XYZ file of C-alpha atoms in Angstrom:
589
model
C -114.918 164.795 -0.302
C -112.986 167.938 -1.378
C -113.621 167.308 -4.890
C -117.076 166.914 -4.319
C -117.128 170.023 -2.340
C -115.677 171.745 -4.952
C -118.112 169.910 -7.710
C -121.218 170.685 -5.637
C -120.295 174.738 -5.024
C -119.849 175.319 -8.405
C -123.890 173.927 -9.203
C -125.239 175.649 -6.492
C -123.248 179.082 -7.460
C -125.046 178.768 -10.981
C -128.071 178.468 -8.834
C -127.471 181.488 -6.388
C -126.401 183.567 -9.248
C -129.548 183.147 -10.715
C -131.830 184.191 -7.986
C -129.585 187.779 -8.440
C -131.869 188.961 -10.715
C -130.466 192.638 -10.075
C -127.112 191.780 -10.344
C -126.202 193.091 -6.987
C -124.533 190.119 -5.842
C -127.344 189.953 -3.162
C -130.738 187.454 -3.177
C -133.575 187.348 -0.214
C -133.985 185.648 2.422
C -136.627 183.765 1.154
C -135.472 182.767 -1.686
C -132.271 181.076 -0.084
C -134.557 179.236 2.307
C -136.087 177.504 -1.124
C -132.675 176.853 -2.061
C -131.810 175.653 0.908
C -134.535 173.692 1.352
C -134.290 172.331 -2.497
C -130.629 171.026 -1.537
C -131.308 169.376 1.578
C -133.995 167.067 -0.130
C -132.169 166.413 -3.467
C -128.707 165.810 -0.949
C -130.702 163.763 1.685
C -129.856 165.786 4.361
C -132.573 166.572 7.422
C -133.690 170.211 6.578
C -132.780 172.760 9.929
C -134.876 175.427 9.264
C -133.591 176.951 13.065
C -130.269 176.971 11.927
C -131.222 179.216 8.835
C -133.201 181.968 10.624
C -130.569 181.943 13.537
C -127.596 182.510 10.851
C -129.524 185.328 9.551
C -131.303 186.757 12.308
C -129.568 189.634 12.643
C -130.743 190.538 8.522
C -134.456 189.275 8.780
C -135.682 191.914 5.504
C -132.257 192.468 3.559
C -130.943 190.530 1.039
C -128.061 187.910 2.240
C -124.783 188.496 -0.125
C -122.954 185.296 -1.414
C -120.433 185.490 1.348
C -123.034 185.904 3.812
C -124.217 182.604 2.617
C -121.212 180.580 2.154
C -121.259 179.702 6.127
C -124.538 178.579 6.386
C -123.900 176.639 3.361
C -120.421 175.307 4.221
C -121.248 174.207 8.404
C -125.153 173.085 7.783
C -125.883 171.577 3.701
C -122.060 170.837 3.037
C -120.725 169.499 5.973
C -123.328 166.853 6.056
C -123.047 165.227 2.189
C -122.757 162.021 2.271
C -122.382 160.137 -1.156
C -125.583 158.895 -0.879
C -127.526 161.069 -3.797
C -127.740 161.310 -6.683
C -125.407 164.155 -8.118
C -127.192 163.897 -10.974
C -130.893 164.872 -9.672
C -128.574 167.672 -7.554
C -127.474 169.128 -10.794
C -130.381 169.134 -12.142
C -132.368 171.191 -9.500
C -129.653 174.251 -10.171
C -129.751 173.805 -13.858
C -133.614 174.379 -13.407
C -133.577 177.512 -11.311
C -130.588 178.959 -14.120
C -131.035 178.300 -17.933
C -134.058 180.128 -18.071
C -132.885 183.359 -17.234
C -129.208 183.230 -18.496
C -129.729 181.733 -22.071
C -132.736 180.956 -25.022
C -132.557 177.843 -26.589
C -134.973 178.505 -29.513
C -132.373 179.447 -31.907
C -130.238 176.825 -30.905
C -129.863 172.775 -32.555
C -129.514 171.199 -29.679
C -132.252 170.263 -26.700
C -132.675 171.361 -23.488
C -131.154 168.008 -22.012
C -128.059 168.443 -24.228
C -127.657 171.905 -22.785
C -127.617 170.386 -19.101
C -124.807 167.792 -20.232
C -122.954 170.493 -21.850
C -123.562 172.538 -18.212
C -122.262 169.752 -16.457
C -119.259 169.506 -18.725
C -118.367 172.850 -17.841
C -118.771 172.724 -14.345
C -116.422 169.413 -14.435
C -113.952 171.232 -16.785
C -113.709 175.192 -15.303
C -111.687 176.644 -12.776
C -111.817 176.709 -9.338
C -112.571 180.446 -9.399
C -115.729 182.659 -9.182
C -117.007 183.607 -11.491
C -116.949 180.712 -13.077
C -115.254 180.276 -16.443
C -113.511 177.549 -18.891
C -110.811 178.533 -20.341
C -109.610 177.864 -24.224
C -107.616 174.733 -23.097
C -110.247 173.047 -21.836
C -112.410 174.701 -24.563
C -110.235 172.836 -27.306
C -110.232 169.239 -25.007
C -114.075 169.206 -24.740
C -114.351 169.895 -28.590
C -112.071 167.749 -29.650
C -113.452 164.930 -27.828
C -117.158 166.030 -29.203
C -115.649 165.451 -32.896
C -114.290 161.949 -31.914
C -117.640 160.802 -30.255
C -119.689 162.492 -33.660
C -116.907 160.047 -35.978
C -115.746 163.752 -37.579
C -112.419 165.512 -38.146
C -110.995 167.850 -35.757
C -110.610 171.372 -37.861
C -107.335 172.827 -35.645
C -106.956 175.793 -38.031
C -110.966 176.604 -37.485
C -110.326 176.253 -33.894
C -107.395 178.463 -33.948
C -108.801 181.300 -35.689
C -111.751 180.997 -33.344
C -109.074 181.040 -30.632
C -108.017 184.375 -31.972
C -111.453 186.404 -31.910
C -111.553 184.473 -27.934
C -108.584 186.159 -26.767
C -109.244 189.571 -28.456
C -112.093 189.603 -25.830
C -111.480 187.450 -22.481
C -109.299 184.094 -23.396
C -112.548 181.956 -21.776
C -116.222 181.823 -22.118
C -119.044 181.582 -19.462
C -121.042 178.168 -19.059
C -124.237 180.467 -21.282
C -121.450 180.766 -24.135
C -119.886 177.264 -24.297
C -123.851 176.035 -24.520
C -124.219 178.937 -27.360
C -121.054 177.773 -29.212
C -121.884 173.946 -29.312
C -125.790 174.853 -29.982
C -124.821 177.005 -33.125
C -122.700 174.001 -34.868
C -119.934 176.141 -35.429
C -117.598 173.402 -35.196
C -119.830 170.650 -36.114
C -121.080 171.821 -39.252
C -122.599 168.872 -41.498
C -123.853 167.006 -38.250
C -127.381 166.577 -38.167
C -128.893 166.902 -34.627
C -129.114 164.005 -34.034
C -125.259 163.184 -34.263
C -124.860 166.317 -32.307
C -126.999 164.775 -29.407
C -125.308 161.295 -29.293
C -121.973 163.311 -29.255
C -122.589 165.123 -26.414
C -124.305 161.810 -24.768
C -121.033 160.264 -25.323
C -118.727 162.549 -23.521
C -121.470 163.399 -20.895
C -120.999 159.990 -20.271
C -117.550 159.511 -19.819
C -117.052 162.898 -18.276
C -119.510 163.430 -15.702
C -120.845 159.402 -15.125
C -117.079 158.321 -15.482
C -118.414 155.728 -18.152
C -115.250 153.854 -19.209
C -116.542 152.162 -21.890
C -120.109 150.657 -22.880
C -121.218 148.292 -25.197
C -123.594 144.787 -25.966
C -121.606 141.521 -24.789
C -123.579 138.253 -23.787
C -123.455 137.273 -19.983
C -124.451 133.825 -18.741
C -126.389 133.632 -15.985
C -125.948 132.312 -12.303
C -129.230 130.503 -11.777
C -130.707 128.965 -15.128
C -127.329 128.867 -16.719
C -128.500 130.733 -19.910
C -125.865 133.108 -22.490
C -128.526 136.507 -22.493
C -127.305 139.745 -24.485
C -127.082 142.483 -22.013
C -125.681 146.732 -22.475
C -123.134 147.086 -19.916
C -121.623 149.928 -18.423
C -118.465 150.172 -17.045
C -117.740 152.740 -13.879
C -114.966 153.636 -11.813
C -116.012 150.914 -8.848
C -118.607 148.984 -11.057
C -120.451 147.763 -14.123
C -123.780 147.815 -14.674
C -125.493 145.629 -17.316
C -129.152 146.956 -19.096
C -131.630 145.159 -20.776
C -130.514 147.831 -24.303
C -128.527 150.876 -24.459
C -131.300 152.958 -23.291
C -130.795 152.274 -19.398
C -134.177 151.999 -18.643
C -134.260 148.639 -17.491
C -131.037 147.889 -15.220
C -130.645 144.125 -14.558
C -127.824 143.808 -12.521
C -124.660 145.329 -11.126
C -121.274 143.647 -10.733
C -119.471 145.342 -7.798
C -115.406 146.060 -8.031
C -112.727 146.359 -5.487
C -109.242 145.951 -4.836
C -109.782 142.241 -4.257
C -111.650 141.880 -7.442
C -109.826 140.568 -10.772
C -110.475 139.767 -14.378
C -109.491 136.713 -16.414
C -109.318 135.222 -20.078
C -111.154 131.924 -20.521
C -110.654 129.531 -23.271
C -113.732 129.252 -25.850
C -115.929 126.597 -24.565
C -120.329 125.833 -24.962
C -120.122 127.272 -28.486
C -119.025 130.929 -26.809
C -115.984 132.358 -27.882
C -113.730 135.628 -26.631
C -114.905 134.958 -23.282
C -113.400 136.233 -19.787
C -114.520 136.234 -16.020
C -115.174 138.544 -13.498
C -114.390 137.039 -10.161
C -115.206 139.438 -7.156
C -115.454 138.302 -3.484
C -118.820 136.507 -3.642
C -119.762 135.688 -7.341
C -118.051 135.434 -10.321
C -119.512 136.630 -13.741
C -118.214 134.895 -17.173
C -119.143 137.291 -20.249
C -118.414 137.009 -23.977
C -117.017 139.899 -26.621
C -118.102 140.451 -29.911
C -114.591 139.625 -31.328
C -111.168 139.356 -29.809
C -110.125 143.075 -29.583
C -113.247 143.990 -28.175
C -112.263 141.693 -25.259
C -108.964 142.117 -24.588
C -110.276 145.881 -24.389
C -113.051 144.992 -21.877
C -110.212 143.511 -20.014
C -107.560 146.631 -19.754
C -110.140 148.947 -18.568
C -111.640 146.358 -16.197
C -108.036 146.216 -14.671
C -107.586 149.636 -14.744
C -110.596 150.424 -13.037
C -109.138 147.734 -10.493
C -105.875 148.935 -10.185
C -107.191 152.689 -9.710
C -109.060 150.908 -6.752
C -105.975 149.297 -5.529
C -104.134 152.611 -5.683
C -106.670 154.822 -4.349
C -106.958 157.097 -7.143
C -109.823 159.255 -8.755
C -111.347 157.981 -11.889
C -108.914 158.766 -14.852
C -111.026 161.680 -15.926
C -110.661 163.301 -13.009
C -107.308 162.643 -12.970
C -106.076 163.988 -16.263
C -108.333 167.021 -15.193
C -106.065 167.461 -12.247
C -103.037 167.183 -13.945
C -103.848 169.669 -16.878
C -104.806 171.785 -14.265
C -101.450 171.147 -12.444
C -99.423 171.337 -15.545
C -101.056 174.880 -16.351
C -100.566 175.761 -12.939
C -96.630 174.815 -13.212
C -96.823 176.684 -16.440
C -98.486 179.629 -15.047
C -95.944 179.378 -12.272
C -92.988 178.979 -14.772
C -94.609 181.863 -16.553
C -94.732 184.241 -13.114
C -91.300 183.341 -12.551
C -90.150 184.378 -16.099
C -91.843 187.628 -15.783
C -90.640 188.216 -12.139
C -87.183 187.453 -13.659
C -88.133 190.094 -16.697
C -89.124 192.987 -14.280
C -85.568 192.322 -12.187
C -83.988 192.725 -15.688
C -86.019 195.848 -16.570
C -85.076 197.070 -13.224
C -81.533 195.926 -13.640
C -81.698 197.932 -16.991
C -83.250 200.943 -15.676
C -80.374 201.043 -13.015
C -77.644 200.233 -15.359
C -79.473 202.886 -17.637
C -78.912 205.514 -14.969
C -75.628 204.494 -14.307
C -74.972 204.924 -17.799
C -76.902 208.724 -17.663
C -74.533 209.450 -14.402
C -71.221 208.274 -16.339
C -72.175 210.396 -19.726
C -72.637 214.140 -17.127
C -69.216 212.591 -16.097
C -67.895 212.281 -19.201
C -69.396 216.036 -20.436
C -68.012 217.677 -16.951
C -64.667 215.644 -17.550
C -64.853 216.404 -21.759
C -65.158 220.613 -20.605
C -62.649 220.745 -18.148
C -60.672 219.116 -21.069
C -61.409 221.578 -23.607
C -60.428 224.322 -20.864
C -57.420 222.718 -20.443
C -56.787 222.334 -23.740
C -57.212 225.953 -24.369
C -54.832 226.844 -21.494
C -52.301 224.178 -23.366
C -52.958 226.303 -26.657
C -52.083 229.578 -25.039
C -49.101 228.259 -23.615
C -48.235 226.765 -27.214
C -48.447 229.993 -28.752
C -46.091 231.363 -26.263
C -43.513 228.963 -26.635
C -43.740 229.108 -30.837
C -43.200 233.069 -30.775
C -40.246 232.518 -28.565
C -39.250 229.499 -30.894
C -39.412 231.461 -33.745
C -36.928 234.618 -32.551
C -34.742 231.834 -31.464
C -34.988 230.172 -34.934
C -34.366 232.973 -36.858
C -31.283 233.711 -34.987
C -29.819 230.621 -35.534
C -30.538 230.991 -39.259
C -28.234 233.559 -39.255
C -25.877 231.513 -37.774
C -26.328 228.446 -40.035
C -26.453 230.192 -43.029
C -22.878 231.736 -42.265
C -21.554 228.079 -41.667
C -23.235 226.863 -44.625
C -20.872 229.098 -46.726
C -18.262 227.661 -45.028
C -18.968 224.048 -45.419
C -20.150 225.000 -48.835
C -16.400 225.899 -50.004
C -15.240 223.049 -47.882
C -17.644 220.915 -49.624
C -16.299 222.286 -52.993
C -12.671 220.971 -52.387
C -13.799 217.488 -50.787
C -15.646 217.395 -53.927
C -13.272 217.964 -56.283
C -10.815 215.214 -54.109
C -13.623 212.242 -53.917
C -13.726 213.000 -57.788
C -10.361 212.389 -58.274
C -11.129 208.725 -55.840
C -14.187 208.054 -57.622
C -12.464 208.004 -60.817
C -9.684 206.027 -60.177
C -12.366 203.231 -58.471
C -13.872 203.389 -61.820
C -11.061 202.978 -63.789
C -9.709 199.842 -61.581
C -13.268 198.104 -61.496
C -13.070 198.301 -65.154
C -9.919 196.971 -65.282
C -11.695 194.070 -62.878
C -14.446 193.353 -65.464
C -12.022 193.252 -68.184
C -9.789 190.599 -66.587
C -13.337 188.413 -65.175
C -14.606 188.608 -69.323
C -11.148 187.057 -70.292
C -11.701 183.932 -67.496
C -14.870 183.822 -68.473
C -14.189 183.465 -72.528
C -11.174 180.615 -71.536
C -13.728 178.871 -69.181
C -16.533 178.975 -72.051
C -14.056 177.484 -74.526
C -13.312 174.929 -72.276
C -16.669 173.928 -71.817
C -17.818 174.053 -75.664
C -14.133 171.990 -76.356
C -15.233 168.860 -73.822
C -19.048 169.214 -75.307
C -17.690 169.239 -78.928
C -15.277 165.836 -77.662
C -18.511 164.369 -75.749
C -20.634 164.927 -78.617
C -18.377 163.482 -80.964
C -18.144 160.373 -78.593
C -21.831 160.020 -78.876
C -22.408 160.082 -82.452
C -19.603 157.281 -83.031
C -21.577 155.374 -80.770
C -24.820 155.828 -82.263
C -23.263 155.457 -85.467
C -22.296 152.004 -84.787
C -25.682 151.408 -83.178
C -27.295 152.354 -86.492
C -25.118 149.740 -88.412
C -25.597 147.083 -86.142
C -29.435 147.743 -86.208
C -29.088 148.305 -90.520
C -27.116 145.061 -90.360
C -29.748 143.053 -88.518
C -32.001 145.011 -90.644
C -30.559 143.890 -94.150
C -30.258 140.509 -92.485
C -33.845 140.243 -91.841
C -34.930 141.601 -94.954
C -32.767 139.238 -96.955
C -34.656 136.114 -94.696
C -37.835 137.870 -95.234
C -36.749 137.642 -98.830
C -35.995 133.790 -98.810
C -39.673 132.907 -97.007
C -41.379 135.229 -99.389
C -39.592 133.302 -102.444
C -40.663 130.034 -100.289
C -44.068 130.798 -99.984
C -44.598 131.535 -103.235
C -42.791 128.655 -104.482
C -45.525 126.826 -102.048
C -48.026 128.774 -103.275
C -47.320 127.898 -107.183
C -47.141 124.054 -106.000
C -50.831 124.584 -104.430
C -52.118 126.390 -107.768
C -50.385 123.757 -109.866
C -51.942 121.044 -107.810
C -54.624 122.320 -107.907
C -55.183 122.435 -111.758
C -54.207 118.915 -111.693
C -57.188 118.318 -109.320
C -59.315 120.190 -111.975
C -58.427 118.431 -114.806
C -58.951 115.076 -113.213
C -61.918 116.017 -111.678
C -63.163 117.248 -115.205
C -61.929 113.881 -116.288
C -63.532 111.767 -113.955
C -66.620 113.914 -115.002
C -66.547 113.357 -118.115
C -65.704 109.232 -117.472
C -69.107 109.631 -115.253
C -71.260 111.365 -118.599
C -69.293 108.162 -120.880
C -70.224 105.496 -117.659
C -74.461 107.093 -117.700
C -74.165 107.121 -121.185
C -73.107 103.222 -121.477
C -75.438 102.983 -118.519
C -78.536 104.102 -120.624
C -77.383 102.012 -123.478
C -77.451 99.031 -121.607
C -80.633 100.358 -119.955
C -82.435 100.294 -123.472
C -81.008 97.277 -124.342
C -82.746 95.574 -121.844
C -85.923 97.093 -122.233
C -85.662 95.920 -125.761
C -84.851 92.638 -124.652
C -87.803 92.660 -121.926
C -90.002 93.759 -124.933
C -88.876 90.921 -126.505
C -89.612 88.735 -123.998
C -92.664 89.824 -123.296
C -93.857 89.678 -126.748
C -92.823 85.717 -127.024
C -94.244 84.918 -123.914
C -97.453 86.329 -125.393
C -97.120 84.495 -128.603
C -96.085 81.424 -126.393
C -99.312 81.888 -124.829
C -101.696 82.149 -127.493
C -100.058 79.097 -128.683
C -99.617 76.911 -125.404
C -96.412 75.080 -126.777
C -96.968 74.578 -129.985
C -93.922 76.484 -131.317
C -90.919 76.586 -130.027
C -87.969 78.663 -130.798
C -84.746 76.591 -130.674
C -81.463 78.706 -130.411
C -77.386 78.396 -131.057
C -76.802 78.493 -127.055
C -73.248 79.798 -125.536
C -70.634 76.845 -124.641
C -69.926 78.616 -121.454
C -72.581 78.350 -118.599
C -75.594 81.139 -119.191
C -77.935 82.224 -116.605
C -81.068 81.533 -116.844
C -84.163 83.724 -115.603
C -87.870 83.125 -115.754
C -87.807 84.248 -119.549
C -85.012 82.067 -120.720
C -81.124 82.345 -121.032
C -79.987 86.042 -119.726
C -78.391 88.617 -122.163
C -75.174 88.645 -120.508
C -73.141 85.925 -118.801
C -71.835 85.785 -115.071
C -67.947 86.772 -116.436
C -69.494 89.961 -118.394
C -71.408 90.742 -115.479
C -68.237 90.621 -113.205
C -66.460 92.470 -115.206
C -68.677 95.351 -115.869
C -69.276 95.519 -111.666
C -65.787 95.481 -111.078
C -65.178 98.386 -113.763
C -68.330 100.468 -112.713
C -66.444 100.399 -109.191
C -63.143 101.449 -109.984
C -64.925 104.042 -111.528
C -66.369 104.714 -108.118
C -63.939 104.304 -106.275
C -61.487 107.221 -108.654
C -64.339 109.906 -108.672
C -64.546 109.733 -104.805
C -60.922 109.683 -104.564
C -60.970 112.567 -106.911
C -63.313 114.856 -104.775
């Protein structure tokens, strides 16, 4: 009931503010007993017109201020609300007795039932502080959500330049100016009106009616059985179903609780995507467009459920409270911070004059220094002119002794010549004797390289006739497989020629065998001629003459034109030598 407290004041301060037509932050008598009156209908609560006049008998002419009001308002209107009315109706009674005098809506693209929702919006979104404004959060979380119910793009860099010119001036706007800002399209430019409108429908909606979702699903019924297409509306603690999305004609209202719960049900009667309601006393079995339109239907069915279960507001109202909580922990966070800044300033501004106290210190301490420093000066001087008479006398005296360590000095020079000569002379003697062990120990050393040397170009000479030897040795073998290989080499080319020659033999055997061949060849077309020309003449006579010949004592063949040209021994013969012939040219290549 606190939050509807709260809700309610903030209407009915629109409404008193508006019957201040001077500004005063006074209104008449009169006119709060209309208001009055107005809010005990719209609230259903028995009017007490006694209780009014008693409150404010003691100020029957004056005007009554706003907290003159407030306990009338609080003990006999408040006290008594029930949740029985509609909030809506209530709202709308104080937006009727405001907009007129606070704003004009002529120049403006939205109607004068968008400006209510857009009122209402506020209210549900400003502070719980008089007088009432919204501040750019909220500003920014009502506009964005305007763009995502018109299908647009949320512009942040618009937004944060408009944020800019905002908090040049106040860092919030009034209820008149939110309704000014939307109306103008300045962030919904390339929305038609209409677009505008359903926008601010849609979060109206789900604001202020807590409208978790909406939308056309089929619902069968409970008497006649039959699958109808219904708009349903889901609420905090219940969903409505309409005949169409106008909400005109309500047909029905399913209940929730804590007790209530929703289920999937397998496709069944030609209905798919179905699920059930079940609360105490009826159950209600519905079917989604699709599939992710009903296992939507479903999670905010159970969350409306399980807010039920746990007691808490609807999640509007919720998020509400905690951005409000989470600026308040920020504001808190932010008081801290500065409290924690001024202790620093002041921590500053005492270390500051600590520091201011320590410098006159320092100058008091850096004069008497320079004082005594003076002083220390003085006594300096005195001590250098007494320093100085002192000095000079004991120039006197050194210079005397001088002269005598001077002629001292003369003799003991003349002596440590004498030394230093002789030292020369025997460390010459010294270097002389170290050259000569020197030269003997250099000979020595160039006498066993010269031997070593010598050692090691015998041996290399002997390794260069070994390796001239093997050298000589393999050049001489070299030699013999050269003389080898050539001698091969003239045996190939000699063989060779002797294939040539009897290949050009056997070639020209071949021309002398086709020539023979072509001899005999003619010979026995002659002889065929022949033939044929007797058998002709044979013919023409039909037996009449016939040639009798010497035949061959041996046997001849015969063939179908008389005795052969050649007998079976010539024919042998010439096979057999026509195939050695063969035989010696294949041999050959």
């Amino acid at each position: 009931m606190g939050l509807l407290r709260d809700e309610l004041l903030k209407s009915i301060w629109h409404a008193f503010t508006a019957l201040d037509v001077d500004q005063s932050g006074k209104v008449s008598k009169s006119q709060l007993k209309v208001l009055s009156h107005n809010l005990c209908t719209v609230m259903k609560i028995p009017h007490d017109p006694v209780a009014l006049e008693q409150h404010f008998k003691d100020d029957d002419e004056g005007p009554v201020s706003n907290q003159g009001y407030m306990p009338y308002l609080n003990r006999f209107i408040l006290d008594k609300v029930r949740d029985n009315f509609d909030i809506l109706e209530f709202n709308n009674v104080c937006w009727t007795l405001c907009f007129k005098k606070n704003i004009n809506m002529s120049h403006l693209l939205i109607s004068n039932d968008d400006a209510f929702k857009v009122w209402c919006i506020f209210n549900f979104l400003s502070e719980d502080r008089y007088p009432l404004v919204i501040i750019t959060e909220e500003i920014e979380y009502f506009l964005r959500k305007l763009m995502e119910a018109m299908g647009g793009i949320w512009n942040q860099e618009r937004f944060d330049d408009y944020k800019l010119t905002l908090n040049r001036k106040q860092q919030c706007l009034s209820a008149w100016e939110l309704i000014e800002l939307v109306g103008m399209g300045h962030f919904s430019k390339g929305m038609n009106r209409q677009t505008l409108s359903m926008g601010i429908s849609e979060v109206f909606q789900e604001l202020i009616l807590d409208v978790l979702r909406q939308g056309y699903m089929m619902k069968k019924g409970h008497k006649r059985k039959n699958w109808t297409e219904r708009w349903f509306v889901l609420g905090p603690n219940s969903m409505s179903y309409y005949v169409s999305e106008d909400l005109t004609d309500k047909k029905g209202e399913i209940l929730l609780d804590r007790n209530c719960c929703v289920e999937s049900l397998p496709d069944k009667e030609g209905k798919k995507c179905l699920f059930i309601v079940k609360c105490r006393d009826k159950s209600f079995e519905i079917s989604a467009s699709d599939k992710k339109r009903k296992q939507e239907w479903i999670q905010a069915i159970q969350t409306c459920i399980q807010l039920l279960r746990l007691g808490l507001p609807s999640p509007h109202l919720e998020a509400r409270l905690r951005r409000r909580e989470l600026r308040q922990k920020q504001q808190a966070e932010q008081g801290e911070l500065e409290e924690r800044m001024r202790l620093l300033q002041i921590a500053n501004e005492n270390k500051h004059r600590q520091l201011e106290s320590m410098k006159k210190k320092l100058e008091e301490a850096a004069a008497t220094a320079t004082l005594e420093e003076q002083r220390r000066k003085q006594t300096q001087t005195d001590l250098q002119d007494r320093y100085r008479t002192d000095l000079e006398r004991e120039k006197m005296v050194r210079q005397q002794m001088e002269e005598q360590v001077a002629q001292k000095s003369s003799e003991l020079e003349q002596y440590l010549q004498r030394v230093r000569e002789l030292e020369d002379m025997y460390h010459r003697l010294e270097d002389a004797l170290e050259d000569e062990r020197q030269a003997r120990q250099d000979e020595e050393t160039m006498r066993k390289l010269q031997t070593r040397l010598l050692e090691e170009e015998s041996a290399k000479r002997a390794e260069l006739e070994q390796i001239h030897l093997q050298q000589q040795r393999a050049i001489s073998q070299t030699q013999a497989e050269k003389q080898e290989l050539e001698s091969e080499r003239l045996a190939k080319v000699m063989a060779l020629q002797a294939a040539m020659l009897q290949l050009e033999s056997l070639e020209r055997e071949r021309h002398g065998a086709l020539e023979q061949y072509e001899e005999v060849r003619m010979k026995l077309e002659q002889a065929a001629n022949k033939t044929k020309s007797w058998k002709d003449k044979v013919a023409k006579h039909e037996g009449l003459v016939r040639l009798i010949q010497p035949g061959d004592k041996g046997p001849q063949r015969m063939t179908n034109w008389g005795p052969a040209a050649f007998t079976d021994t010539e024919l042998d013969l010439r096979k057999k030598s026509w195939q050695e012939r063969k035989n010696h040219n294949q041999s050959a290549q």
